[in-house]
PDB file of C-alpha atoms in Angstrom:
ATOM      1  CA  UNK A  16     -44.205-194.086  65.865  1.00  0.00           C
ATOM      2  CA  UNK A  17     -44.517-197.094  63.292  1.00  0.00           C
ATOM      3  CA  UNK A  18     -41.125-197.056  62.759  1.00  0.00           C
ATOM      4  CA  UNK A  19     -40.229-197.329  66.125  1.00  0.00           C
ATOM      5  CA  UNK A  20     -43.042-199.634  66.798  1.00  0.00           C
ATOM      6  CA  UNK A  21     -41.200-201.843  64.100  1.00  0.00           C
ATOM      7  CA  UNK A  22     -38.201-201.462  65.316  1.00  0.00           C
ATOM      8  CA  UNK A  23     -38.925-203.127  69.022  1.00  0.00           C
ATOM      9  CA  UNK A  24     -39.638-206.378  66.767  1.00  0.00           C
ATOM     10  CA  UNK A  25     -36.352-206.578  65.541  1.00  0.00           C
ATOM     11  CA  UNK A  26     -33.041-209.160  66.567  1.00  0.00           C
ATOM     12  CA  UNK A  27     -31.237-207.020  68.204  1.00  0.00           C
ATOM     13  CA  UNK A  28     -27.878-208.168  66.058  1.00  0.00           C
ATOM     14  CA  UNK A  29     -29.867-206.093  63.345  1.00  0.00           C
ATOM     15  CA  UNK A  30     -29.069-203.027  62.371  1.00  0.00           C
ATOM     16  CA  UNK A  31     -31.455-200.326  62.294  1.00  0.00           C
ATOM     17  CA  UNK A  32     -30.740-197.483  59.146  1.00  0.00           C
ATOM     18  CA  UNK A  33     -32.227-194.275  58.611  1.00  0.00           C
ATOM     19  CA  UNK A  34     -32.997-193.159  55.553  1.00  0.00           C
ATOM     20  CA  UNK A  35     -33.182-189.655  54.773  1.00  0.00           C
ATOM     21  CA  UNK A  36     -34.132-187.470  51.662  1.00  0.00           C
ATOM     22  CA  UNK A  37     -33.033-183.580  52.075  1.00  0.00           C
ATOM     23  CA  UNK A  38     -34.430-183.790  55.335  1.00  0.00           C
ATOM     24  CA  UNK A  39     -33.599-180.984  58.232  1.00  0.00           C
ATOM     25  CA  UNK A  40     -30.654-181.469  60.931  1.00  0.00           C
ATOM     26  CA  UNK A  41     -33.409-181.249  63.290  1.00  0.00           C
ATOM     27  CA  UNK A  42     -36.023-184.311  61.498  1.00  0.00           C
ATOM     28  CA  UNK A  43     -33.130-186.298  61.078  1.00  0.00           C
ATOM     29  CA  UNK A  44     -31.910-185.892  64.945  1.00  0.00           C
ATOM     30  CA  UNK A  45     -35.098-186.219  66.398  1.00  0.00           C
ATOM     31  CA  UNK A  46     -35.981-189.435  64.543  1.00  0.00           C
ATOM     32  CA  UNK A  47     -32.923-191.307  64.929  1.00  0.00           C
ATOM     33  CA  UNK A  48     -33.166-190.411  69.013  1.00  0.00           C
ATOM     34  CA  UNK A  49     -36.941-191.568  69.062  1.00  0.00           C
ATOM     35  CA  UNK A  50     -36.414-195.059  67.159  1.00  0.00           C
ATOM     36  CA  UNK A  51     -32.985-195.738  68.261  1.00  0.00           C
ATOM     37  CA  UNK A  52     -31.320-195.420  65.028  1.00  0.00           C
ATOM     38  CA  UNK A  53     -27.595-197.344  64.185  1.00  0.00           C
ATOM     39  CA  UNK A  54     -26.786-195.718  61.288  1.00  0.00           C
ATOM     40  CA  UNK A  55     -28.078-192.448  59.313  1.00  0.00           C
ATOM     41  CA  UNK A  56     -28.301-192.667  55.365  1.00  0.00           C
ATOM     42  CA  UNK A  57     -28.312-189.624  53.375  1.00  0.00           C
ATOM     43  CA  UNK A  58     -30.242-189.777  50.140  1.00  0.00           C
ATOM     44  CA  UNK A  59     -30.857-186.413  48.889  1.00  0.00           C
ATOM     45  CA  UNK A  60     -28.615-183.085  48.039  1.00  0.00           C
ATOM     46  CA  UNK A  61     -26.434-183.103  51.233  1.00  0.00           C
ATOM     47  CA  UNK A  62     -23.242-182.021  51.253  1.00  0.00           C
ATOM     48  CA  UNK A  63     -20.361-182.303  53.393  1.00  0.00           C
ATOM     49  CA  UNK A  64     -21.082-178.891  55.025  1.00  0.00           C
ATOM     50  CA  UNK A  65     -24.531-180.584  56.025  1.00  0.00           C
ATOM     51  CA  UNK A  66     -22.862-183.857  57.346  1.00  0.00           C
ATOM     52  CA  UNK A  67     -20.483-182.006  59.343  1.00  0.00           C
ATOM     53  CA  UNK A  68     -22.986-180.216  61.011  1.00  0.00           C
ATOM     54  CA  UNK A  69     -24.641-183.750  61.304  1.00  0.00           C
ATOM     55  CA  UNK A  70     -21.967-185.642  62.557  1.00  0.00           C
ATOM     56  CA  UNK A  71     -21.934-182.589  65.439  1.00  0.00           C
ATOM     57  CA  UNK A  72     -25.641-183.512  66.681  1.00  0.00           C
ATOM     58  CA  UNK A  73     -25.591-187.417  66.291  1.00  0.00           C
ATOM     59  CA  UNK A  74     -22.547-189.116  67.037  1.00  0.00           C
ATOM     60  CA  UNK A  75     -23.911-192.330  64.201  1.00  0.00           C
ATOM     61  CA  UNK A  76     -22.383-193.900  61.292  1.00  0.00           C
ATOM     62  CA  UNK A  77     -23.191-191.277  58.435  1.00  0.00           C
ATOM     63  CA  UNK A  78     -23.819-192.833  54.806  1.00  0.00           C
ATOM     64  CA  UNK A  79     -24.006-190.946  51.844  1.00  0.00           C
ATOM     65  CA  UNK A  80     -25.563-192.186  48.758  1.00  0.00           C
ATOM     66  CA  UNK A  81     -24.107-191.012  45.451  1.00  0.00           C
ATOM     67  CA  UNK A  82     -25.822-190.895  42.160  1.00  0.00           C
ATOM     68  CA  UNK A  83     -23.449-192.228  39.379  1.00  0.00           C
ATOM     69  CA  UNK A  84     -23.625-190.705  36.322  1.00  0.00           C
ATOM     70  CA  UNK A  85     -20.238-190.217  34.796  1.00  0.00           C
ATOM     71  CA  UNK A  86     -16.558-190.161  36.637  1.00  0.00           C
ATOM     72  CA  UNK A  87     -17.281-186.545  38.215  1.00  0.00           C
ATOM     73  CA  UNK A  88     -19.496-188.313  40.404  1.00  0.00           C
ATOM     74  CA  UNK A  89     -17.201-190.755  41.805  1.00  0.00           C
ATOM     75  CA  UNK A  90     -14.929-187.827  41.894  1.00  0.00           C
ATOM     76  CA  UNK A  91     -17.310-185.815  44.087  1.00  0.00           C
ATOM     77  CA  UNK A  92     -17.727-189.319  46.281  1.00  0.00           C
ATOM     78  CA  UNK A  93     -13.662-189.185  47.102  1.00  0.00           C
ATOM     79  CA  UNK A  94     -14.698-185.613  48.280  1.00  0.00           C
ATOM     80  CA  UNK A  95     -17.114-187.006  51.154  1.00  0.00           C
ATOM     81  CA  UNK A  96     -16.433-186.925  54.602  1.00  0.00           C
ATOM     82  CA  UNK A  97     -19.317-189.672  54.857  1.00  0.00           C
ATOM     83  CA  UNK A  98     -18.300-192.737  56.882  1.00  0.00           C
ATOM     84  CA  UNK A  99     -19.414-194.853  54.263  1.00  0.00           C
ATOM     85  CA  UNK A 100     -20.002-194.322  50.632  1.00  0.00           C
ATOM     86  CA  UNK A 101     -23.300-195.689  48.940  1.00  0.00           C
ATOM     87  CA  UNK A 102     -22.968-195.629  44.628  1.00  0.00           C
ATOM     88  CA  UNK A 103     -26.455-195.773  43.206  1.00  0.00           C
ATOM     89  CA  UNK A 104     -27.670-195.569  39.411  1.00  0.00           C
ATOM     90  CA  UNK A 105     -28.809-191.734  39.211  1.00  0.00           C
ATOM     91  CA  UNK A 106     -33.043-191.428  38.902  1.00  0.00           C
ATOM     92  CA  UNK A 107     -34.747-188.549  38.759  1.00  0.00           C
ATOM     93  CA  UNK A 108     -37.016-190.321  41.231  1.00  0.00           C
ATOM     94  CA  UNK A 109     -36.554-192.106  44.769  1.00  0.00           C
ATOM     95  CA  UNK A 110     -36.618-195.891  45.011  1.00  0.00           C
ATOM     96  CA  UNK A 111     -35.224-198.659  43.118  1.00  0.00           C
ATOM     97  CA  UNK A 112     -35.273-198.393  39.304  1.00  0.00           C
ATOM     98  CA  UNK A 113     -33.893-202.063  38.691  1.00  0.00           C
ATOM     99  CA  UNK A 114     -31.219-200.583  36.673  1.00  0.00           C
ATOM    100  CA  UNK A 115     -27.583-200.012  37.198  1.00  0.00           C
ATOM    101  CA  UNK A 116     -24.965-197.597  36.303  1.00  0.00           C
ATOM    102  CA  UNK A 117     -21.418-198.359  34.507  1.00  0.00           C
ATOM    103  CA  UNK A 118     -19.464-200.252  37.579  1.00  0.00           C
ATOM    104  CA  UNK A 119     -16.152-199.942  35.740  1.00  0.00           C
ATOM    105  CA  UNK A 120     -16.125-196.188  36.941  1.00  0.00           C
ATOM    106  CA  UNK A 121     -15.726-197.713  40.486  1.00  0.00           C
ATOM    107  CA  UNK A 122     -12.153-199.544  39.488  1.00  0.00           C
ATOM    108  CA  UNK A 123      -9.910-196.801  40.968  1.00  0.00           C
ATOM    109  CA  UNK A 124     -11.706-195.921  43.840  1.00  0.00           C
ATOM    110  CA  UNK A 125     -10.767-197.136  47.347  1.00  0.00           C
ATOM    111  CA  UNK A 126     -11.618-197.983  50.518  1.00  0.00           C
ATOM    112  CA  UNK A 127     -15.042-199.579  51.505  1.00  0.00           C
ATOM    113  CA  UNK A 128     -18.188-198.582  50.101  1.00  0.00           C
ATOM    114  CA  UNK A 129     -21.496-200.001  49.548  1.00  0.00           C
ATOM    115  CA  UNK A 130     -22.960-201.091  45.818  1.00  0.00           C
ATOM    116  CA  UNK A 131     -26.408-200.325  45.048  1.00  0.00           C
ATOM    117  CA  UNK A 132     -28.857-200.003  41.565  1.00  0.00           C
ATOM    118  CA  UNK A 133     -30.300-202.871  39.599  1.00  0.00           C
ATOM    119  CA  UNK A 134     -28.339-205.447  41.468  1.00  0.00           C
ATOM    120  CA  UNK A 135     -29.992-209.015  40.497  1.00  0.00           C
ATOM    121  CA  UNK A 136     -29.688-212.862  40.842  1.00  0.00           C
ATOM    122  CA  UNK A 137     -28.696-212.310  37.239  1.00  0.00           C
ATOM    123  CA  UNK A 138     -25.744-209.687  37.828  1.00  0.00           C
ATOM    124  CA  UNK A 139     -24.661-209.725  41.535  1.00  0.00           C
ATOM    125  CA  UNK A 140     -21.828-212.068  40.523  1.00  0.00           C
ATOM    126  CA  UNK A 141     -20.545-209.506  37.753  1.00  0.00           C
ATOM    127  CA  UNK A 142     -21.090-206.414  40.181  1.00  0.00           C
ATOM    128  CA  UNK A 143     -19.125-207.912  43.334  1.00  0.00           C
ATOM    129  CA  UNK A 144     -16.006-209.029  40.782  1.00  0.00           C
ATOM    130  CA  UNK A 145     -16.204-205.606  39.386  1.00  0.00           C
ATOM    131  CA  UNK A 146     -16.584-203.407  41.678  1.00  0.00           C
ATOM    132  CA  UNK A 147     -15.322-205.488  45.210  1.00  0.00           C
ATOM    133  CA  UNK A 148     -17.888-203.637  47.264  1.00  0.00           C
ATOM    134  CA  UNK A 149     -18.074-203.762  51.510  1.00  0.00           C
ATOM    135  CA  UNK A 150     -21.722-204.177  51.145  1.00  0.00           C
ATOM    136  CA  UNK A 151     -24.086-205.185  48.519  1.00  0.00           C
ATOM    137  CA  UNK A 152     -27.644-203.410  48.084  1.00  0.00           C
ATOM    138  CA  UNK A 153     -30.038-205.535  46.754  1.00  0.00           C
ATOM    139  CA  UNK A 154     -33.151-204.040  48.095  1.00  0.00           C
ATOM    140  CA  UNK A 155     -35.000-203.607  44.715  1.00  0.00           C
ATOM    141  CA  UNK A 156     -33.445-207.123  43.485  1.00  0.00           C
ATOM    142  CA  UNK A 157     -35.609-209.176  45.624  1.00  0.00           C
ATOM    143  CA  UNK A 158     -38.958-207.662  45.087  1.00  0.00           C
ATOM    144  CA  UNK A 159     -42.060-209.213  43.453  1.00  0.00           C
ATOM    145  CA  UNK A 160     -44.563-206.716  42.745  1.00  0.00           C
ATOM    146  CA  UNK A 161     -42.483-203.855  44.795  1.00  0.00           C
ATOM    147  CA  UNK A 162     -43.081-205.903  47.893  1.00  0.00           C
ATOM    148  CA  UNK A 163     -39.421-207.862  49.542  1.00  0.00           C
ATOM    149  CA  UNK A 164     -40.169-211.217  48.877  1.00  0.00           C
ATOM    150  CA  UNK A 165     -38.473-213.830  50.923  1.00  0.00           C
ATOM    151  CA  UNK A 166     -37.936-216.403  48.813  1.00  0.00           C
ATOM    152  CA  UNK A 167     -36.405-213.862  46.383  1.00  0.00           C
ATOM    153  CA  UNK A 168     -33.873-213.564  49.134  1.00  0.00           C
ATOM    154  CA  UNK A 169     -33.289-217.141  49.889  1.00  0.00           C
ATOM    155  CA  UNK A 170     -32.793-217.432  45.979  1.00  0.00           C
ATOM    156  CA  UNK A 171     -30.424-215.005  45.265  1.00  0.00           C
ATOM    157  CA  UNK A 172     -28.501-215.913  49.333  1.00  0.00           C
ATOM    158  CA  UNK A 173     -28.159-219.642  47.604  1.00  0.00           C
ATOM    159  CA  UNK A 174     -26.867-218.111  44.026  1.00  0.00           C
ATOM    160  CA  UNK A 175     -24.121-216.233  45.771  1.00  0.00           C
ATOM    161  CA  UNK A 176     -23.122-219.272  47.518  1.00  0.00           C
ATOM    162  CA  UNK A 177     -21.756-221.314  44.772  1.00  0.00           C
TER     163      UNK A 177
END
């Protein structure tokens, strides 16, 4: 109910994302019909037999977030039948770390993706030459005491526009 509470308060140009940790076909499908979902975002241990049998109950943009580690993990990303790859710094734990993972194991792959993990006003520069992401995930990159902080985003929005 919050979250689709929140939602109503939105522009309606914005996007609204679901994100999901190892959560059932039926949780995910029931909360992306209640609060009007865009896009569904897959954080957890799902596979592609999973977002098959997603993509079946919800016709929405699947994303699927990949933990790098080494090259077997981008490996296992080419494998995805995701509509949109997310790479992320592999945690034992959910939510930002403020780290990042080796983005020279991105330089072969293709087609779009998104670029998460530790990116900063101090590195966003380096990750988008390196890597040449779609989309650049910043979420834990503008927070001040693990609350968004706007002016963190109006800081790093200027940076990246020089």
């Amino acid at each position: 109910q919050t979250a689709n509470d929140l939602t109503k308060k939105l522009e309606e140009k914005i996007k609204k994302v679901g994100v999901f940790v190892n959560a059932s076909l039926t949780q995910i499908e029931e909360i992306a019909h209640k609060v009007h979902l865009d896009i569904i975002q897959l954080h957890g241990d799902e596979d592609n037999e999973f977002i098959k049998a997603l993509k079946n109950k919800i016709d929405l943009p699947i994303w699927q977030a990949i933990k790098v580690k080494d090259i077997v993990d981008i490996e296992r990303a080419k494998q995805s039948i995701a509509d949109m790859i997310l790479f992320d710094v592999s945690k034992d734990s959910a939510g930002g770390t403020g780290k990042s993972f080796n983005w020279d194991l991105l330089k072969d792959f293709t087609g779009e993706f998104i670029l998460a993990g530790g990116i900063n006003k101090q590195n966003i520069i380096r990750a988008i030459r390196t890597t040449k992401p779609y989309i650049v995930d910043i979420s834990s990159g503008i927070e001040k005491d693990k609350h968004k902080d706007e002016n963190e985003v109006k800081t790093i929005s200027d940076f990246c526009e020089r």
